[in-house]
XYZ file of C-alpha atoms in Angstrom:
582
model
C 22.974 28.261 -8.693
C 20.348 29.297 -12.138
C 21.607 29.038 -15.033
C 21.193 32.111 -15.806
C 23.709 33.376 -13.554
C 26.615 31.287 -15.373
C 25.671 33.725 -18.347
C 26.773 36.782 -16.476
C 30.003 35.238 -15.564
C 32.060 36.486 -18.547
C 34.858 34.521 -17.383
C 33.505 31.446 -18.755
C 32.933 32.179 -22.318
C 28.814 30.276 -22.709
C 27.161 31.744 -25.502
C 23.474 30.969 -25.286
C 22.056 29.832 -28.692
C 18.460 28.842 -27.027
C 16.618 28.012 -24.100
C 15.939 31.427 -22.895
C 12.758 30.794 -21.060
C 14.130 28.500 -18.637
C 17.282 29.925 -17.568
C 15.632 30.125 -14.264
C 16.599 25.882 -13.407
C 18.952 25.079 -10.968
C 22.295 23.814 -11.218
C 23.008 20.983 -8.977
C 26.225 19.566 -11.025
C 28.265 19.278 -13.470
C 28.810 16.408 -16.503
C 31.688 15.675 -19.307
C 30.505 13.391 -21.585
C 31.068 12.205 -25.126
C 28.776 9.300 -24.465
C 26.580 8.645 -27.549
C 23.984 7.901 -24.161
C 25.145 9.368 -21.042
C 21.956 8.178 -19.219
C 22.986 6.225 -17.039
C 25.545 8.635 -14.836
C 22.489 10.788 -14.711
C 20.072 12.200 -12.074
C 18.922 15.316 -12.717
C 19.530 19.123 -12.381
C 23.585 19.007 -14.301
C 25.162 21.046 -16.687
C 26.289 19.070 -19.354
C 29.266 20.085 -21.313
C 30.179 18.013 -24.206
C 33.299 18.410 -27.406
C 30.474 16.646 -29.107
C 33.356 13.399 -29.949
C 29.767 11.437 -29.878
C 27.781 13.132 -33.075
C 28.894 11.137 -36.141
C 26.090 13.037 -38.442
C 22.908 14.960 -37.807
C 21.005 12.392 -37.171
C 23.337 11.519 -33.721
C 21.969 14.972 -31.664
C 18.418 14.001 -31.383
C 18.495 11.329 -29.293
C 21.566 12.717 -27.471
C 19.203 15.414 -26.550
C 16.252 13.177 -26.059
C 17.905 11.372 -23.667
C 19.043 14.791 -21.684
C 16.053 15.698 -21.569
C 14.599 12.235 -19.830
C 16.888 12.769 -17.399
C 16.299 16.209 -15.949
C 19.229 17.932 -16.828
C 19.545 21.503 -16.554
C 21.431 22.908 -19.665
C 23.735 21.514 -21.894
C 27.141 23.228 -22.950
C 29.498 22.214 -26.061
C 32.667 23.024 -26.460
C 33.687 25.020 -30.650
C 37.139 23.149 -29.907
C 36.225 20.355 -32.247
C 33.854 21.757 -35.062
C 33.776 24.832 -34.450
C 29.762 26.586 -35.005
C 27.915 24.194 -33.309
C 25.802 22.220 -35.744
C 22.380 23.489 -36.137
C 20.601 20.122 -35.920
C 21.791 20.285 -32.392
C 20.201 23.534 -31.647
C 16.723 22.571 -33.175
C 16.828 19.378 -30.915
C 17.367 21.753 -28.289
C 14.265 23.932 -28.833
C 12.757 20.517 -29.714
C 12.976 19.325 -26.365
C 13.017 22.919 -24.025
C 16.907 22.327 -23.294
C 18.677 25.308 -22.518
C 22.184 24.842 -24.352
C 25.405 27.077 -25.155
C 28.363 27.712 -26.570
C 31.758 27.576 -24.752
C 34.303 29.466 -26.753
C 36.922 27.376 -27.650
C 39.658 29.378 -25.227
C 38.186 28.097 -22.403
C 38.771 25.337 -20.344
C 35.740 22.419 -19.319
C 37.800 22.316 -15.619
C 37.441 25.825 -15.370
C 33.302 25.336 -15.633
C 33.196 22.813 -13.706
C 35.564 24.232 -10.707
C 32.916 27.673 -11.168
C 29.777 25.747 -10.685
C 31.051 23.076 -7.914
C 32.400 26.759 -6.151
C 29.239 27.901 -6.221
C 26.207 25.264 -5.605
C 29.227 24.034 -2.618
C 28.900 27.127 -1.079
C 24.913 27.541 -1.089
C 24.380 24.593 -0.242
C 26.093 25.419 2.683
C 24.339 28.696 3.273
C 21.439 26.012 3.032
C 22.017 24.251 6.127
C 22.746 27.108 8.071
C 18.846 27.923 7.047
C 17.978 24.448 8.174
C 19.582 24.347 11.643
C 18.037 27.924 12.812
C 14.246 26.609 11.359
C 15.463 23.091 13.370
C 16.207 25.492 16.601
C 12.873 28.288 15.291
C 10.643 24.718 15.785
C 11.972 23.317 18.865
C 11.358 26.216 21.094
C 8.713 27.752 19.432
C 5.958 24.492 20.014
C 3.656 22.217 20.063
C 3.964 23.036 23.676
C 0.291 23.667 24.503
C 0.467 25.055 20.696
C -0.567 21.557 19.043
C 0.647 20.221 16.018
C -0.710 22.881 13.930
C 2.453 25.351 15.504
C 5.204 23.948 13.846
C 3.068 22.773 10.690
C 2.452 26.879 9.682
C 6.520 27.486 10.487
C 6.620 24.342 7.879
C 4.311 26.916 5.562
C 6.410 29.864 6.005
C 9.567 29.201 6.077
C 10.004 26.224 3.510
C 7.248 26.611 1.770
C 6.095 22.713 2.178
C 2.178 22.091 2.946
C 1.944 19.318 5.752
C -0.906 17.760 7.775
C -0.439 14.853 10.700
C -3.102 12.265 9.503
C -4.690 9.395 11.595
C -4.277 5.527 10.606
C -7.532 5.660 8.887
C -6.772 8.994 6.615
C -8.363 10.851 9.559
C -7.162 14.373 9.087
C -5.318 15.292 12.966
C -4.158 18.293 11.613
C -2.455 21.386 9.439
C -2.437 24.018 7.988
C -3.848 26.366 5.246
C -6.445 24.026 3.110
C -7.940 20.626 4.589
C -6.584 17.685 3.035
C -9.572 16.450 1.279
C -10.874 12.575 2.738
C -10.698 10.502 0.199
C -6.529 11.623 -0.452
C -6.394 11.233 3.458
C -7.104 7.988 2.996
C -5.383 6.959 0.013
C -2.436 8.125 1.484
C -2.796 6.271 4.909
C -3.643 3.318 2.977
C 0.063 3.377 1.103
C 1.563 4.362 4.776
C 0.144 1.742 5.958
C 0.510 -1.257 3.478
C 4.315 0.633 1.845
C 5.308 0.142 6.472
C 3.805 -3.488 6.246
C 6.063 -4.536 4.119
C 9.324 -2.926 5.688
C 9.864 0.241 3.775
C 12.309 2.275 4.683
C 10.546 6.019 5.414
C 9.610 8.684 4.105
C 6.926 6.388 1.678
C 6.261 8.294 -1.557
C 2.923 8.053 -3.093
C 1.045 10.200 -6.064
C -2.305 10.249 -5.784
C -4.459 12.766 -8.484
C -1.168 13.499 -10.115
C 0.433 15.492 -6.777
C 3.353 14.028 -4.929
C 3.086 13.043 -1.498
C 5.923 11.772 1.696
C 4.490 9.847 4.473
C 6.972 9.838 8.086
C 5.780 8.220 10.461
C 5.118 10.100 14.000
C 6.692 8.071 16.797
C 8.493 8.979 19.647
C 11.918 7.703 19.591
C 13.109 10.285 22.276
C 14.230 9.776 25.692
C 11.486 8.806 27.908
C 9.462 7.426 24.837
C 8.116 3.961 24.985
C 10.390 0.619 23.922
C 10.374 0.261 20.590
C 7.665 -2.191 19.136
C 9.526 -6.200 18.638
C 6.403 -6.479 15.703
C 5.822 -3.719 13.826
C 2.102 -4.735 13.932
C 1.871 -3.225 17.160
C 2.289 0.301 16.188
C 1.119 0.325 12.507
C -2.079 0.346 12.714
C -2.250 3.060 15.819
C 0.851 5.899 14.630
C -0.585 8.961 13.033
C 1.713 10.233 10.017
C 2.580 13.562 8.210
C 1.821 13.313 4.742
C 4.011 16.712 3.351
C 3.113 17.622 -0.621
C 6.956 17.486 -1.812
C 8.870 14.923 -3.033
C 11.276 14.000 -0.791
C 13.412 11.354 -2.801
C 15.549 13.894 -3.578
C 15.818 15.775 -0.136
C 18.811 16.502 1.137
C 19.446 14.522 3.748
C 19.180 17.868 6.475
C 16.149 18.306 5.481
C 15.193 15.157 6.315
C 16.818 15.505 9.234
C 14.692 18.566 10.064
C 10.884 16.397 9.031
C 12.039 13.986 11.621
C 12.785 16.665 14.336
C 8.762 17.678 13.221
C 7.541 14.266 13.669
C 9.440 13.950 17.294
C 8.256 17.000 18.239
C 4.454 16.079 16.510
C 4.965 12.857 18.687
C 5.107 14.714 22.004
C 1.974 16.085 21.557
C 0.366 12.834 20.394
C 1.979 11.046 23.851
C 0.834 14.090 25.743
C -2.976 13.365 24.042
C -2.805 9.773 25.067
C -2.068 10.023 28.064
C -5.851 12.690 28.850
C -6.703 9.712 27.268
C -6.023 7.533 30.499
C -8.894 9.267 32.161
C -11.416 7.436 29.867
C -10.446 4.369 29.754
C -9.823 4.125 32.874
C -13.502 4.444 33.540
C -14.389 2.808 30.433
C -12.486 -0.437 31.882
C -14.690 0.128 35.538
C -17.618 0.506 33.707
C -17.114 -3.046 31.767
C -16.197 -4.915 35.279
C -19.413 -4.061 36.874
C -21.615 -5.544 34.222
C -19.738 -8.147 33.850
C -19.509 -9.421 37.128
C -23.614 -8.053 37.233
C -22.997 -5.766 39.974
C -26.199 -4.372 40.749
C -27.475 -1.884 38.650
C -27.614 0.877 41.195
C -23.185 1.254 41.147
C -23.165 0.485 37.977
C -25.471 3.731 37.156
C -24.261 5.620 40.210
C -20.160 4.942 38.052
C -21.777 6.073 34.817
C -23.012 9.173 36.716
C -19.069 9.792 37.049
C -18.218 9.067 33.763
C -21.410 11.640 32.110
C -18.707 14.672 33.851
C -16.373 13.902 31.565
C -17.288 12.752 28.013
C -19.976 15.093 28.067
C -19.453 17.881 29.976
C -22.130 20.022 30.798
C -24.558 17.664 30.153
C -26.131 17.311 33.136
C -27.457 13.861 32.800
C -27.494 10.301 31.671
C -27.342 9.684 28.625
C -28.400 6.765 26.034
C -25.626 4.372 25.072
C -23.907 1.990 23.211
C -21.488 -0.782 22.967
C -19.635 -1.783 20.033
C -17.105 -4.808 19.934
C -13.766 -4.998 17.589
C -10.992 -7.486 17.668
C -8.104 -7.820 15.878
C -6.933 -11.144 14.421
C -4.118 -12.564 12.159
C -4.091 -15.185 10.672
C -1.394 -18.320 12.255
C 2.104 -17.787 11.619
C 4.102 -21.583 10.246
C 4.727 -23.944 12.843
C 1.787 -22.122 15.765
C -0.714 -23.252 16.508
C -4.030 -21.379 16.263
C -4.350 -21.361 20.318
C -1.080 -18.953 19.757
C -1.510 -17.233 16.342
C 0.071 -14.268 15.639
C 2.882 -14.853 18.547
C 2.572 -12.950 21.470
C 0.665 -10.436 19.590
C -2.093 -9.243 22.341
C -4.773 -7.939 20.631
C -6.196 -6.081 22.467
C -4.335 -2.649 22.624
C -4.793 -2.720 18.867
C -8.391 -3.352 18.859
C -8.623 -0.786 21.444
C -6.476 2.022 19.343
C -8.200 0.813 16.478
C -11.835 1.686 17.551
C -11.224 4.961 19.625
C -10.445 6.038 15.856
C -12.634 4.239 14.156
C -15.691 6.195 16.893
C -14.577 9.760 15.453
C -16.889 11.172 12.404
C -14.292 10.910 9.771
C -15.713 14.349 9.115
C -14.343 16.105 11.946
C -10.751 17.576 11.906
C -8.816 17.803 15.316
C -8.152 14.748 18.075
C -10.419 16.541 20.070
C -13.187 14.643 19.062
C -12.244 11.755 20.580
C -13.155 13.341 24.050
C -16.283 11.162 23.793
C -15.137 7.761 23.537
C -14.435 5.446 26.289
C -13.441 2.585 25.032
C -11.897 -0.188 27.572
C -9.898 -3.921 26.566
C -9.953 -7.469 27.763
C -8.128 -10.416 26.499
C -8.173 -9.363 22.136
C -11.653 -8.197 22.040
C -11.874 -4.126 22.426
C -15.621 -2.877 24.515
C -16.155 1.331 23.518
C -19.565 2.671 25.692
C -20.302 4.961 23.780
C -23.136 8.561 24.738
C -25.426 9.396 22.737
C -26.684 12.861 24.310
C -28.985 14.382 22.062
C -31.689 10.573 21.369
C -34.930 12.601 21.330
C -36.259 10.416 24.268
C -36.237 11.502 28.186
C -33.369 10.519 29.742
C -34.924 8.638 32.979
C -33.318 7.188 36.087
C -32.492 4.060 36.074
C -34.655 2.816 38.834
C -37.457 4.273 37.872
C -38.142 3.469 33.922
C -41.836 2.682 32.842
C -43.732 1.941 29.928
C -42.871 -0.018 27.133
C -39.433 1.928 25.889
C -38.392 1.917 29.700
C -37.461 -2.501 28.511
C -33.961 -3.273 29.357
C -32.206 -3.003 25.945
C -34.792 -1.225 24.405
C -34.009 2.043 21.440
C -34.667 5.265 21.743
C -37.690 6.207 20.708
C -37.604 8.446 17.777
C -34.680 9.324 15.964
C -31.125 9.696 16.696
C -27.464 9.621 16.318
C -27.302 5.515 16.608
C -24.507 4.603 15.779
C -24.554 1.475 12.752
C -22.004 -1.237 11.971
C -22.061 -0.344 8.171
C -21.523 3.637 9.004
C -18.736 3.263 10.931
C -16.742 1.200 8.543
C -17.633 2.491 5.615
C -14.302 6.016 5.866
C -11.687 3.326 6.745
C -12.015 0.256 5.398
C -10.011 0.617 2.740
C -6.617 1.885 4.698
C -6.967 -0.532 7.511
C -7.242 -3.559 5.038
C -4.131 -2.375 3.902
C -3.017 -2.027 7.155
C -3.911 -5.944 7.984
C -2.425 -6.402 5.137
C -3.231 -9.867 4.425
C -2.883 -11.832 7.747
C -4.536 -9.776 10.117
C -8.121 -8.605 10.225
C -10.739 -6.452 12.355
C -14.669 -7.048 13.100
C -17.272 -4.783 15.045
C -20.615 -5.691 16.519
C -22.645 -2.427 16.881
C -25.216 -3.157 20.006
C -28.400 -1.141 19.648
C -28.898 1.678 22.053
C -30.001 1.294 25.817
C -31.115 4.313 28.620
C -30.930 2.040 32.002
C -27.932 0.115 33.639
C -30.014 -3.038 32.944
C -29.623 -2.738 29.587
C -25.621 -2.591 29.379
C -24.955 -6.243 30.418
C -27.426 -7.219 27.500
C -26.130 -4.614 25.340
C -22.403 -6.315 25.505
C -23.711 -9.737 24.764
C -25.814 -8.160 21.530
C -22.354 -6.372 20.609
C -20.475 -9.368 20.896
C -23.353 -11.982 19.389
C -23.127 -9.125 16.854
C -19.059 -8.966 15.881
C -19.123 -12.991 15.716
C -21.474 -12.896 12.828
C -18.821 -10.231 11.646
C -16.409 -13.071 11.879
C -18.468 -15.933 9.574
C -17.921 -12.662 6.768
C -15.885 -12.609 4.553
C -12.623 -10.087 4.297
C -10.081 -8.837 6.323
C -12.479 -5.957 8.035
C -15.724 -6.443 8.466
C -18.774 -5.053 11.325
C -22.208 -6.010 11.809
C -25.555 -3.957 13.583
C -27.863 -5.298 16.581
C -30.182 -5.641 13.672
C -29.375 -8.510 11.915
C -29.476 -10.339 14.808
C -33.446 -10.724 14.470
C -33.523 -12.916 11.193
C -32.919 -16.535 10.278
C -29.269 -15.086 8.424
C -27.997 -15.005 12.163
C -28.176 -18.823 12.045
C -26.068 -19.696 8.774
C -22.687 -18.429 8.979
C -22.425 -20.959 11.552
C -23.400 -23.307 9.456
C -20.796 -25.651 9.187
C -19.130 -25.531 4.795
C -19.158 -29.957 4.790
C -23.135 -29.563 6.857
C -23.700 -26.630 3.894
C -23.000 -28.163 1.101
C -24.551 -31.734 1.970
C -27.516 -29.392 2.283
C -28.050 -27.978 -0.136
C -26.957 -30.560 -3.197
C -29.104 -33.051 -1.734
C -31.990 -30.581 -2.657
C -30.857 -28.421 -6.040
C -28.354 -30.362 -7.820
C -31.330 -32.356 -8.887
C -33.080 -29.224 -9.864
C -29.478 -27.728 -11.467
C -29.103 -30.984 -13.442
C -32.777 -30.862 -14.745
C -32.141 -27.014 -15.461
C -28.846 -27.682 -17.582
C -30.397 -30.230 -19.704
C -33.674 -28.709 -20.190
C -33.683 -25.190 -19.607
C -36.478 -25.323 -17.400
C -35.265 -22.911 -15.331
C -36.950 -25.052 -12.194
C -34.485 -22.495 -9.614
C -35.871 -19.147 -10.984
C -39.189 -20.524 -10.519
C -38.170 -22.104 -7.022
C -36.968 -18.492 -5.510
C -39.724 -16.585 -7.139
C -42.697 -19.314 -5.288
C -41.080 -18.980 -2.307
C -41.038 -15.132 -2.406
C -44.527 -14.871 -2.749
C -45.178 -16.960 -0.318
C -46.385 -19.681 -2.236
C -49.170 -17.702 -4.389
C -50.157 -19.546 -7.192
C -51.493 -16.034 -8.665
C -48.674 -13.468 -7.704
C -45.715 -16.355 -8.719
C -47.474 -16.918 -12.137
C -47.924 -12.561 -13.402
C -43.898 -12.847 -11.710
C -42.991 -14.900 -14.134
C -45.213 -14.036 -17.191
C -46.673 -17.110 -16.662
C -49.781 -19.343 -16.920
C -50.700 -21.022 -13.794
C -50.869 -23.914 -15.438
C -47.034 -23.622 -16.871
C -46.156 -22.966 -12.693
C -48.563 -25.450 -11.444
C -46.364 -28.247 -14.256
C -42.900 -26.695 -13.122
C -43.708 -27.071 -9.366
C -44.574 -30.594 -10.082
C -41.757 -31.205 -11.062
C -39.277 -29.668 -8.483
C -41.707 -32.654 -5.721
C -41.029 -35.077 -8.436
C -37.167 -34.478 -8.509
C -36.579 -33.501 -5.239
C -39.495 -35.840 -3.129
C -40.316 -32.666 -1.265
C -44.200 -30.615 -1.227
C -44.167 -27.248 -1.240
C -47.321 -27.504 0.247
C -45.226 -28.222 3.751
C -44.247 -25.719 5.990
C -40.904 -27.888 6.482
C -40.404 -28.177 3.113
C -40.156 -24.710 2.044
C -38.142 -23.607 4.812
C -35.373 -26.893 4.130
C -35.827 -25.170 0.213
C -35.532 -21.802 1.233
C -32.037 -22.379 3.681
C -30.639 -24.291 0.371
C -31.245 -21.342 -1.905
C -29.840 -19.174 1.105
C -27.099 -21.124 1.430
C -26.059 -22.226 -2.234
């Protein structure tokens, strides 16, 4: 009920002393108190009744009213029986804190006011519950059988004035009613949800982004016919959708929470329907992968690819170029586990498969159907994606008639095309996925170059796997590497054992570092510049703003301290690698 309604009831004997602009506040209950600090008993929304026994002098009013205001009470009603007129200091304190203040006539018992408010609030709650039940019935009968999650979200907006969005585990918007959720906000909310789920906190999870409160509900089918509940939260947390509602559900009644639970169940059924449709694409990818790995003839692989094209790219009519992406999810060993069984019996392949299907979707494209061009298979703990690239500007030759230098196996297509880049794939999803991996998991990705013939797929697969190993050698929970990194000496450095790396760099560089500390000679920066300038005395001296003779002196000192000769290619290479590994 509203505070205003109390003034309209003559039997309550209330007289307004201040706060006329706040009379539309909702009253959720009543509390009678004469404690100086009743904060421990306040939850917000109460009409507080007091006989003013707590007030001894004028200084007591301000702290008492401040406690009520901070607790979020709806209003204060002070009895006139004890002091007669309500003290001016109490009226002024309520005005400062914008707290509505009523005077209660001495002939009216607090019990009368309490009984009236409780009766009114209980009646309104019963009506609200009936309305919620009716809304739940409408939701169940109106969607999302064919209408998609938007039907349910529209009803939430029209009936309950709730703005809501369905998000993927990376924060990409799957569905929404009204204005789209900004991508950065979606990624932040997904990160909150994944972290809270991994921590075992009970849903709905509450988060605040840019001053706006959201409540996050997991979307998981737990009804009849649903898949068995996962024994390990890691099996589902990185693949489940979530429902983000622009509201704080912390003080919602049980009936409204049950309604939102029903909404998530409806959307979960729709998710299962879409996953079933994805099964065809997964099977196609699995068949192609098996052919590639077993060394099947190119003509057989080409035939299988021709079957896949109409499914992945309806209306294209010809075989596109392809890229291969490999993903792997690994978990740190639990106490007592051996490295061979780290993560327990948790299978990494299906988790990596679901993650890769999400990562390969353009994060700026809303809706679930943008994943329809992604075919991902998994084997053991590894997921492998075949990604068609239909818009490359190079011609799409027949697999058996490729000619010319650009037709070599594994060669990228000519011209600019929409090929995948490792860093770009993870740019929009690194933050939420790191939260989902929660300190004990790792996701690593490798991306091949584009190929335009079945003969190139085996090489592309190996290329993507090698790139993933490079990514795995880097620090961080979510890492990726591309095919371009395999043509560099940088590929070799991550695989050098730490003890070998330390010994190698110490033997070459420690004498120079010690000399620099004692004499401030800057031998290490000089060595770096000399190698960057390919041993050119003139260019190196100009870069360092030194006379050539000074540079020669420093290089001579480097050679003297290390016993190496910087005119020899082998010694230059050793110094170069030592600097890169240090």
